[in-house]
PDB file of C-alpha atoms in Angstrom:
ATOM      1  CA  ALA A  16     -31.873 -31.873 -29.384  1.00 53.00           C
ATOM      2  CA  GLN A  17     -31.679 -29.471 -32.284  1.00 60.00           C
ATOM      3  CA  LYS A  18     -30.008 -26.481 -31.460  1.00 91.00           C
ATOM      4  CA  VAL A  19     -30.831 -24.879 -34.813  1.00 95.00           C
ATOM      5  CA  THR A  20     -34.267 -25.483 -36.211  1.00 95.00           C
ATOM      6  CA  GLN A  21     -34.785 -24.397 -39.856  1.00 96.00           C
ATOM      7  CA  ALA A  22     -38.579 -25.563 -40.246  1.00 92.00           C
ATOM      8  CA  GLN A  23     -38.862 -25.023 -44.049  1.00 96.00           C
ATOM      9  CA  THR A  24     -37.779 -27.533 -46.408  1.00 95.00           C
ATOM     10  CA  GLU A  25     -37.700 -26.015 -49.407  1.00 97.00           C
ATOM     11  CA  ILE A  26     -38.606 -22.494 -50.765  1.00 97.00           C
ATOM     12  CA  SER A  27     -39.597 -22.176 -54.663  1.00 97.00           C
ATOM     13  CA  VAL A  28     -40.565 -18.497 -56.190  1.00 96.00           C
ATOM     14  CA  VAL A  29     -40.106 -16.415 -59.064  1.00 97.00           C
ATOM     15  CA  GLU A  30     -37.134 -14.270 -59.606  1.00 97.00           C
ATOM     16  CA  LYS A  31     -37.643 -10.646 -58.147  1.00 97.00           C
ATOM     17  CA  GLU A  32     -40.309 -12.541 -55.361  1.00 97.00           C
ATOM     18  CA  ASP A  33     -38.701 -11.712 -51.985  1.00 97.00           C
ATOM     19  CA  VAL A  34     -37.585 -14.983 -49.972  1.00 97.00           C
ATOM     20  CA  THR A  35     -37.621 -14.719 -46.296  1.00 97.00           C
ATOM     21  CA  LEU A  36     -35.784 -17.794 -44.605  1.00 97.00           C
ATOM     22  CA  ASP A  37     -36.688 -18.948 -40.915  1.00 97.00           C
ATOM     23  CA  CYS A  38     -34.357 -19.564 -38.067  1.00 97.00           C
ATOM     24  CA  VAL A  39     -34.933 -20.500 -34.654  1.00 97.00           C
ATOM     25  CA  TYR A  40     -32.050 -21.622 -31.809  1.00 96.00           C
ATOM     26  CA  GLU A  41     -31.806 -22.690 -28.806  1.00 94.00           C
ATOM     27  CA  THR A  42     -29.224 -21.502 -25.665  1.00 92.00           C
ATOM     28  CA  ARG A  43     -28.774 -20.785 -22.242  1.00 90.00           C
ATOM     29  CA  ASP A  44     -25.532 -18.751 -23.011  1.00 88.00           C
ATOM     30  CA  THR A  45     -25.922 -15.401 -22.826  1.00 87.00           C
ATOM     31  CA  THR A  46     -23.063 -14.909 -25.516  1.00 87.00           C
ATOM     32  CA  TYR A  47     -23.503 -16.195 -28.754  1.00 89.00           C
ATOM     33  CA  TYR A  48     -23.581 -15.735 -32.566  1.00 91.00           C
ATOM     34  CA  LEU A  49     -25.251 -16.596 -35.358  1.00 93.00           C
ATOM     35  CA  PHE A  50     -24.698 -16.768 -39.276  1.00 94.00           C
ATOM     36  CA  TRP A  51     -26.488 -17.431 -42.732  1.00 95.00           C
ATOM     37  CA  TYR A  52     -24.247 -19.769 -45.023  1.00 96.00           C
ATOM     38  CA  LYS A  53     -24.794 -20.141 -48.796  1.00 96.00           C
ATOM     39  CA  GLN A  54     -24.468 -23.606 -50.418  1.00 96.00           C
ATOM     40  CA  PRO A  55     -24.710 -23.184 -54.317  1.00 94.00           C
ATOM     41  CA  PRO A  56     -25.131 -26.539 -56.282  1.00 90.00           C
ATOM     42  CA  SER A  57     -21.021 -26.254 -56.396  1.00 87.00           C
ATOM     43  CA  GLY A  58     -20.702 -27.505 -53.013  1.00 87.00           C
ATOM     44  CA  GLU A  59     -18.514 -24.894 -51.135  1.00 89.00           C
ATOM     45  CA  LEU A  60     -20.413 -23.427 -47.972  1.00 93.00           C
ATOM     46  CA  VAL A  61     -20.246 -19.865 -48.083  1.00 92.00           C
ATOM     47  CA  PHE A  62     -20.397 -17.608 -45.347  1.00 92.00           C
ATOM     48  CA  LEU A  63     -22.974 -14.500 -45.750  1.00 92.00           C
ATOM     49  CA  ILE A  64     -23.954 -12.460 -42.583  1.00 90.00           C
ATOM     50  CA  ARG A  65     -22.884 -12.791 -38.759  1.00 89.00           C
ATOM     51  CA  ARG A  66     -24.706 -11.552 -35.698  1.00 89.00           C
ATOM     52  CA  ASN A  67     -23.811 -11.350 -32.032  1.00 87.00           C
ATOM     53  CA  SER A  68     -26.648 -11.659 -28.988  1.00 87.00           C
ATOM     54  CA  PHE A  69     -25.711  -8.263 -28.097  1.00 85.00           C
ATOM     55  CA  ASP A  70     -26.795  -6.584 -31.147  1.00 80.00           C
ATOM     56  CA  GLU A  71     -30.656  -7.012 -31.603  1.00 76.00           C
ATOM     57  CA  GLN A  72     -30.131  -4.140 -34.571  1.00 74.00           C
ATOM     58  CA  ASN A  73     -31.201  -5.187 -37.736  1.00 75.00           C
ATOM     59  CA  GLU A  74     -29.522  -4.683 -40.739  1.00 77.00           C
ATOM     60  CA  ILE A  75     -29.574  -4.921 -44.808  1.00 77.00           C
ATOM     61  CA  SER A  76     -26.492  -5.336 -46.901  1.00 81.00           C
ATOM     62  CA  GLY A  77     -27.756  -4.791 -50.464  1.00 89.00           C
ATOM     63  CA  ARG A  78     -30.338  -7.489 -51.260  1.00 92.00           C
ATOM     64  CA  TYR A  79     -29.471  -9.255 -47.888  1.00 92.00           C
ATOM     65  CA  SER A  80     -31.401  -8.316 -44.899  1.00 91.00           C
ATOM     66  CA  TRP A  81     -31.799  -9.936 -41.399  1.00 90.00           C
ATOM     67  CA  ASN A  82     -34.374  -9.641 -38.227  1.00 91.00           C
ATOM     68  CA  PHE A  83     -32.749 -11.088 -35.253  1.00 91.00           C
ATOM     69  CA  GLN A  84     -34.995 -11.098 -32.023  1.00 91.00           C
ATOM     70  CA  LYS A  85     -34.057 -12.778 -28.559  1.00 90.00           C
ATOM     71  CA  SER A  86     -37.246 -12.745 -27.133  1.00 91.00           C
ATOM     72  CA  THR A  87     -38.363 -15.132 -29.567  1.00 94.00           C
ATOM     73  CA  SER A  88     -34.905 -16.725 -30.620  1.00 94.00           C
ATOM     74  CA  SER A  89     -35.379 -16.402 -34.387  1.00 95.00           C
ATOM     75  CA  PHE A  90     -32.875 -15.505 -36.576  1.00 94.00           C
ATOM     76  CA  ASN A  91     -34.688 -15.106 -39.889  1.00 95.00           C
ATOM     77  CA  PHE A  92     -32.805 -14.143 -43.468  1.00 95.00           C
ATOM     78  CA  THR A  93     -34.349 -12.288 -46.317  1.00 95.00           C
ATOM     79  CA  ILE A  94     -33.211 -12.361 -49.515  1.00 96.00           C
ATOM     80  CA  THR A  95     -34.881  -9.301 -52.105  1.00 96.00           C
ATOM     81  CA  ALA A  96     -36.041  -9.190 -55.363  1.00 97.00           C
ATOM     82  CA  SER A  97     -34.489 -12.903 -55.767  1.00 97.00           C
ATOM     83  CA  GLN A  98     -32.276 -13.651 -58.706  1.00 97.00           C
ATOM     84  CA  VAL A  99     -31.746 -17.169 -60.646  1.00 96.00           C
ATOM     85  CA  VAL A 100     -28.415 -17.348 -58.692  1.00 95.00           C
ATOM     86  CA  ASP A 101     -29.420 -17.119 -55.403  1.00 96.00           C
ATOM     87  CA  SER A 102     -30.769 -20.765 -56.040  1.00 97.00           C
ATOM     88  CA  ALA A 103     -29.073 -22.593 -53.199  1.00 97.00           C
ATOM     89  CA  VAL A 104     -29.477 -24.337 -49.739  1.00 97.00           C
ATOM     90  CA  TYR A 105     -28.702 -21.759 -46.849  1.00 97.00           C
ATOM     91  CA  PHE A 106     -28.063 -22.742 -43.590  1.00 97.00           C
ATOM     92  CA  CYS A 107     -28.432 -20.624 -40.379  1.00 97.00           C
ATOM     93  CA  ALA A 108     -25.695 -21.875 -37.413  1.00 95.00           C
ATOM     94  CA  LEU A 109     -25.508 -20.917 -33.651  1.00 93.00           C
ATOM     95  CA  ASN A 110     -21.943 -20.456 -32.225  1.00 90.00           C
ATOM     96  CA  ASP A 111     -22.356 -20.703 -28.372  1.00 84.00           C
ATOM     97  CA  TYR A 112     -19.627 -23.213 -27.344  1.00 78.00           C
ATOM     98  CA  LYS A 113     -19.435 -25.293 -30.740  1.00 85.00           C
ATOM     99  CA  LEU A 114     -20.672 -24.057 -34.152  1.00 89.00           C
ATOM    100  CA  SER A 115     -24.467 -25.900 -34.751  1.00 92.00           C
ATOM    101  CA  PHE A 116     -25.968 -26.135 -38.072  1.00 94.00           C
ATOM    102  CA  GLY A 117     -29.642 -26.603 -39.135  1.00 94.00           C
ATOM    103  CA  ALA A 118     -30.984 -28.773 -41.393  1.00 94.00           C
ATOM    104  CA  GLY A 119     -31.197 -25.814 -44.357  1.00 96.00           C
ATOM    105  CA  THR A 120     -33.262 -24.572 -46.446  1.00 97.00           C
ATOM    106  CA  THR A 121     -33.422 -25.426 -49.920  1.00 97.00           C
ATOM    107  CA  VAL A 122     -34.145 -22.236 -52.453  1.00 98.00           C
ATOM    108  CA  THR A 123     -35.366 -22.677 -55.876  1.00 97.00           C
ATOM    109  CA  VAL A 124     -35.684 -19.191 -57.611  1.00 97.00           C
ATOM    110  CA  ARG A 125     -37.319 -19.568 -61.321  1.00 96.00           C
ATOM    111  CA  ALA A 126     -36.668 -17.711 -64.224  1.00 94.00           C
TER     112      ALA A 126
ATOM    113  CA  ASP B   8      -7.733 -16.059 -49.404  1.00 68.00           C
ATOM    114  CA  VAL B   9      -7.968 -18.517 -46.848  1.00 64.00           C
ATOM    115  CA  LYS B  10      -8.056 -22.256 -47.885  1.00 90.00           C
ATOM    116  CA  VAL B  11      -9.331 -24.867 -45.991  1.00 95.00           C
ATOM    117  CA  THR B  12      -8.121 -28.009 -48.579  1.00 96.00           C
ATOM    118  CA  GLN B  13      -9.141 -31.752 -47.896  1.00 96.00           C
ATOM    119  CA  SER B  14      -7.649 -34.525 -49.309  1.00 91.00           C
ATOM    120  CA  SER B  15      -9.803 -36.053 -51.334  1.00 92.00           C
ATOM    121  CA  ARG B  16     -13.109 -34.963 -53.780  1.00 94.00           C
ATOM    122  CA  TYR B  17     -14.212 -38.580 -53.551  1.00 96.00           C
ATOM    123  CA  LEU B  18     -13.529 -41.941 -51.570  1.00 97.00           C
ATOM    124  CA  VAL B  19     -14.643 -45.405 -51.487  1.00 98.00           C
ATOM    125  CA  LYS B  20     -13.694 -47.816 -49.152  1.00 97.00           C
ATOM    126  CA  ARG B  21     -14.739 -51.194 -48.069  1.00 97.00           C
ATOM    127  CA  THR B  22     -16.466 -52.019 -44.871  1.00 98.00           C
ATOM    128  CA  GLY B  23     -14.072 -53.078 -42.180  1.00 97.00           C
ATOM    129  CA  GLU B  24     -11.472 -50.378 -43.354  1.00 97.00           C
ATOM    130  CA  LYS B  25      -9.601 -47.962 -41.592  1.00 97.00           C
ATOM    131  CA  VAL B  26     -10.454 -44.074 -43.478  1.00 97.00           C
ATOM    132  CA  PHE B  27      -8.292 -41.127 -42.906  1.00 97.00           C
ATOM    133  CA  LEU B  28      -9.609 -38.146 -44.229  1.00 98.00           C
ATOM    134  CA  GLU B  29      -7.450 -34.847 -44.022  1.00 97.00           C
ATOM    135  CA  CYS B  30      -7.596 -31.294 -43.824  1.00 97.00           C
ATOM    136  CA  VAL B  31      -5.167 -28.615 -43.799  1.00 97.00           C
ATOM    137  CA  GLN B  32      -5.706 -24.779 -43.722  1.00 96.00           C
ATOM    138  CA  ASP B  33      -3.129 -22.069 -44.561  1.00 94.00           C
ATOM    139  CA  MET B  34      -4.483 -19.126 -42.449  1.00 88.00           C
ATOM    140  CA  ASP B  35      -3.022 -19.944 -39.026  1.00 90.00           C
ATOM    141  CA  HIS B  36      -6.644 -20.822 -37.474  1.00 90.00           C
ATOM    142  CA  GLU B  37      -6.619 -21.916 -33.874  1.00 90.00           C
ATOM    143  CA  ASN B  38     -10.449 -23.612 -34.211  1.00 91.00           C
ATOM    144  CA  MET B  39     -11.120 -26.740 -36.902  1.00 93.00           C
ATOM    145  CA  PHE B  40     -14.039 -28.763 -37.110  1.00 95.00           C
ATOM    146  CA  TRP B  41     -15.416 -32.029 -38.850  1.00 97.00           C
ATOM    147  CA  TYR B  42     -19.130 -32.202 -39.746  1.00 97.00           C
ATOM    148  CA  ARG B  43     -20.916 -34.918 -42.166  1.00 97.00           C
ATOM    149  CA  GLN B  44     -23.960 -33.655 -44.073  1.00 96.00           C
ATOM    150  CA  ASP B  45     -26.608 -36.072 -45.032  1.00 95.00           C
ATOM    151  CA  PRO B  46     -29.721 -34.777 -46.916  1.00 89.00           C
ATOM    152  CA  GLY B  47     -32.370 -33.297 -44.536  1.00 87.00           C
ATOM    153  CA  LEU B  48     -30.217 -33.401 -41.644  1.00 90.00           C
ATOM    154  CA  GLY B  49     -27.853 -30.665 -42.327  1.00 92.00           C
ATOM    155  CA  LEU B  50     -24.310 -30.318 -41.273  1.00 95.00           C
ATOM    156  CA  ARG B  51     -23.933 -32.261 -38.510  1.00 95.00           C
ATOM    157  CA  LEU B  52     -20.779 -31.883 -35.960  1.00 95.00           C
ATOM    158  CA  ILE B  53     -18.427 -34.631 -35.493  1.00 97.00           C
ATOM    159  CA  TYR B  54     -15.394 -33.252 -33.679  1.00 96.00           C
ATOM    160  CA  PHE B  55     -13.214 -29.922 -33.181  1.00 93.00           C
ATOM    161  CA  SER B  56     -10.429 -28.654 -32.004  1.00 93.00           C
ATOM    162  CA  TYR B  57      -9.558 -25.681 -30.394  1.00 89.00           C
ATOM    163  CA  ASP B  58      -6.017 -26.001 -30.367  1.00 89.00           C
ATOM    164  CA  VAL B  59      -3.033 -28.781 -31.104  1.00 91.00           C
ATOM    165  CA  LYS B  60      -3.388 -32.267 -29.675  1.00 88.00           C
ATOM    166  CA  MET B  61      -7.310 -30.258 -27.909  1.00 90.00           C
ATOM    167  CA  LYS B  62     -10.299 -32.623 -29.066  1.00 93.00           C
ATOM    168  CA  GLU B  63     -13.895 -32.380 -28.027  1.00 93.00           C
ATOM    169  CA  LYS B  64     -16.662 -34.348 -29.001  1.00 94.00           C
ATOM    170  CA  GLY B  65     -19.317 -32.999 -31.283  1.00 93.00           C
ATOM    171  CA  ASP B  66     -22.704 -34.150 -31.659  1.00 92.00           C
ATOM    172  CA  ILE B  67     -21.996 -37.430 -33.470  1.00 95.00           C
ATOM    173  CA  PRO B  68     -18.680 -38.754 -32.465  1.00 97.00           C
ATOM    174  CA  GLU B  69     -19.565 -42.428 -32.431  1.00 96.00           C
ATOM    175  CA  GLY B  70     -17.525 -44.596 -34.785  1.00 96.00           C
ATOM    176  CA  TYR B  71     -14.826 -41.915 -35.319  1.00 98.00           C
ATOM    177  CA  SER B  72     -11.689 -40.075 -33.804  1.00 97.00           C
ATOM    178  CA  VAL B  73      -9.733 -37.423 -34.539  1.00 97.00           C
ATOM    179  CA  SER B  74      -6.153 -35.922 -34.315  1.00 97.00           C
ATOM    180  CA  ARG B  75      -4.631 -32.425 -34.558  1.00 96.00           C
ATOM    181  CA  GLU B  76      -0.208 -32.864 -34.160  1.00 95.00           C
ATOM    182  CA  LYS B  77       0.025 -29.555 -36.222  1.00 95.00           C
ATOM    183  CA  LYS B  78      -1.599 -26.742 -35.430  1.00 94.00           C
ATOM    184  CA  GLU B  79      -2.999 -26.322 -40.040  1.00 95.00           C
ATOM    185  CA  ARG B  80      -3.746 -30.247 -40.341  1.00 97.00           C
ATOM    186  CA  PHE B  81      -6.878 -31.832 -38.217  1.00 97.00           C
ATOM    187  CA  SER B  82      -7.529 -35.423 -39.266  1.00 97.00           C
ATOM    188  CA  LEU B  83     -10.554 -37.286 -39.373  1.00 98.00           C
ATOM    189  CA  ILE B  84     -10.143 -41.343 -38.666  1.00 98.00           C
ATOM    190  CA  LEU B  85     -12.820 -44.275 -39.317  1.00 97.00           C
ATOM    191  CA  GLU B  86     -11.771 -46.582 -37.023  1.00 94.00           C
ATOM    192  CA  SER B  87     -13.974 -49.506 -39.253  1.00 97.00           C
ATOM    193  CA  ALA B  88     -15.956 -47.881 -41.663  1.00 97.00           C
ATOM    194  CA  SER B  89     -19.221 -49.184 -42.409  1.00 98.00           C
ATOM    195  CA  THR B  90     -21.977 -48.331 -45.100  1.00 98.00           C
ATOM    196  CA  ASN B  91     -23.873 -46.229 -42.691  1.00 97.00           C
ATOM    197  CA  GLN B  92     -21.075 -43.708 -42.333  1.00 98.00           C
ATOM    198  CA  THR B  93     -21.381 -43.137 -46.288  1.00 98.00           C
ATOM    199  CA  SER B  94     -21.315 -39.240 -46.901  1.00 98.00           C
ATOM    200  CA  MET B  95     -19.949 -35.998 -47.267  1.00 97.00           C
ATOM    201  CA  TYR B  96     -17.757 -34.383 -45.221  1.00 98.00           C
ATOM    202  CA  LEU B  97     -16.756 -31.520 -44.602  1.00 97.00           C
ATOM    203  CA  CYS B  98     -14.159 -29.774 -42.479  1.00 97.00           C
ATOM    204  CA  ALA B  99     -14.005 -25.846 -41.428  1.00 95.00           C
ATOM    205  CA  SER B 100     -11.742 -23.950 -39.646  1.00 93.00           C
ATOM    206  CA  ASN B 101     -12.357 -20.221 -38.012  1.00 89.00           C
ATOM    207  CA  LEU B 102      -9.848 -17.689 -35.968  1.00 82.00           C
ATOM    208  CA  GLY B 103      -9.353 -16.244 -32.458  1.00 67.00           C
ATOM    209  CA  ALA B 104      -9.409 -18.261 -29.005  1.00 60.00           C
ATOM    210  CA  GLY B 105     -13.317 -20.120 -28.583  1.00 57.00           C
ATOM    211  CA  GLY B 106     -13.601 -18.730 -32.359  1.00 59.00           C
ATOM    212  CA  ARG B 107     -17.066 -18.134 -31.574  1.00 70.00           C
ATOM    213  CA  ASP B 108     -17.189 -15.060 -33.347  1.00 76.00           C
ATOM    214  CA  THR B 109     -15.746 -15.499 -36.490  1.00 82.00           C
ATOM    215  CA  GLU B 110     -16.931 -16.977 -39.552  1.00 87.00           C
ATOM    216  CA  ALA B 111     -16.355 -20.497 -40.411  1.00 90.00           C
ATOM    217  CA  PHE B 112     -14.474 -21.585 -43.905  1.00 92.00           C
ATOM    218  CA  PHE B 113     -15.127 -24.279 -45.315  1.00 95.00           C
ATOM    219  CA  GLY B 114     -13.342 -26.893 -47.665  1.00 95.00           C
ATOM    220  CA  GLN B 115     -14.615 -28.751 -50.910  1.00 93.00           C
ATOM    221  CA  GLY B 116     -16.313 -31.413 -49.251  1.00 95.00           C
ATOM    222  CA  THR B 117     -14.912 -35.675 -49.127  1.00 97.00           C
ATOM    223  CA  ARG B 118     -17.631 -37.620 -50.463  1.00 97.00           C
ATOM    224  CA  LEU B 119     -16.912 -40.833 -48.563  1.00 98.00           C
ATOM    225  CA  THR B 120     -18.797 -44.068 -49.737  1.00 98.00           C
ATOM    226  CA  VAL B 121     -18.660 -47.387 -47.727  1.00 98.00           C
ATOM    227  CA  VAL B 122     -19.456 -50.369 -49.547  1.00 97.00           C
TER     228      VAL B 122
END
């Protein structure tokens, strides 16, 4: 069974629009960690943000923000005022016992 | 900077060959992982290791084995390569016992083609 579900396969926006990426996860553990990674066209995965299961406070870091809701097992990620350089595949990941990734969402930002 | 280095960027092998994919990290990380990445399926965990000589099956271990004789090196072995193992293979490592709370660092990937 898929532990991390990213329902959006592809998103296309025009520059300066906001982009929200959905992530739903499944775990029986009470202690776990959630991550978002970015894979630009160059191919190497880059860590973006992390959240632990005890901290539901939502945060903003630059143009990135995230919304963690334990009640719905969701960990959504928003890019504000998107730029062409944000074009990439974005992966949500869960680490409870092993590090599991979703299928990824391809974001295309058009100039 | 953390460096995770995979021995080959591109590899072409014949069906039935034994294939070794090597991964080395230079930051003394306890945990290492092997994934394969296929379009529409994301990253799927093949095997992972939390310590030297220790290994655990991931979600798709069939047809693969691993070896971790030294802390910095984690090898993925395809005992008898098949065409359905054509894929991009990614190695990763992270820090800490259990390592659930630290981000993973990834290698550049090995694109393996089995013909």
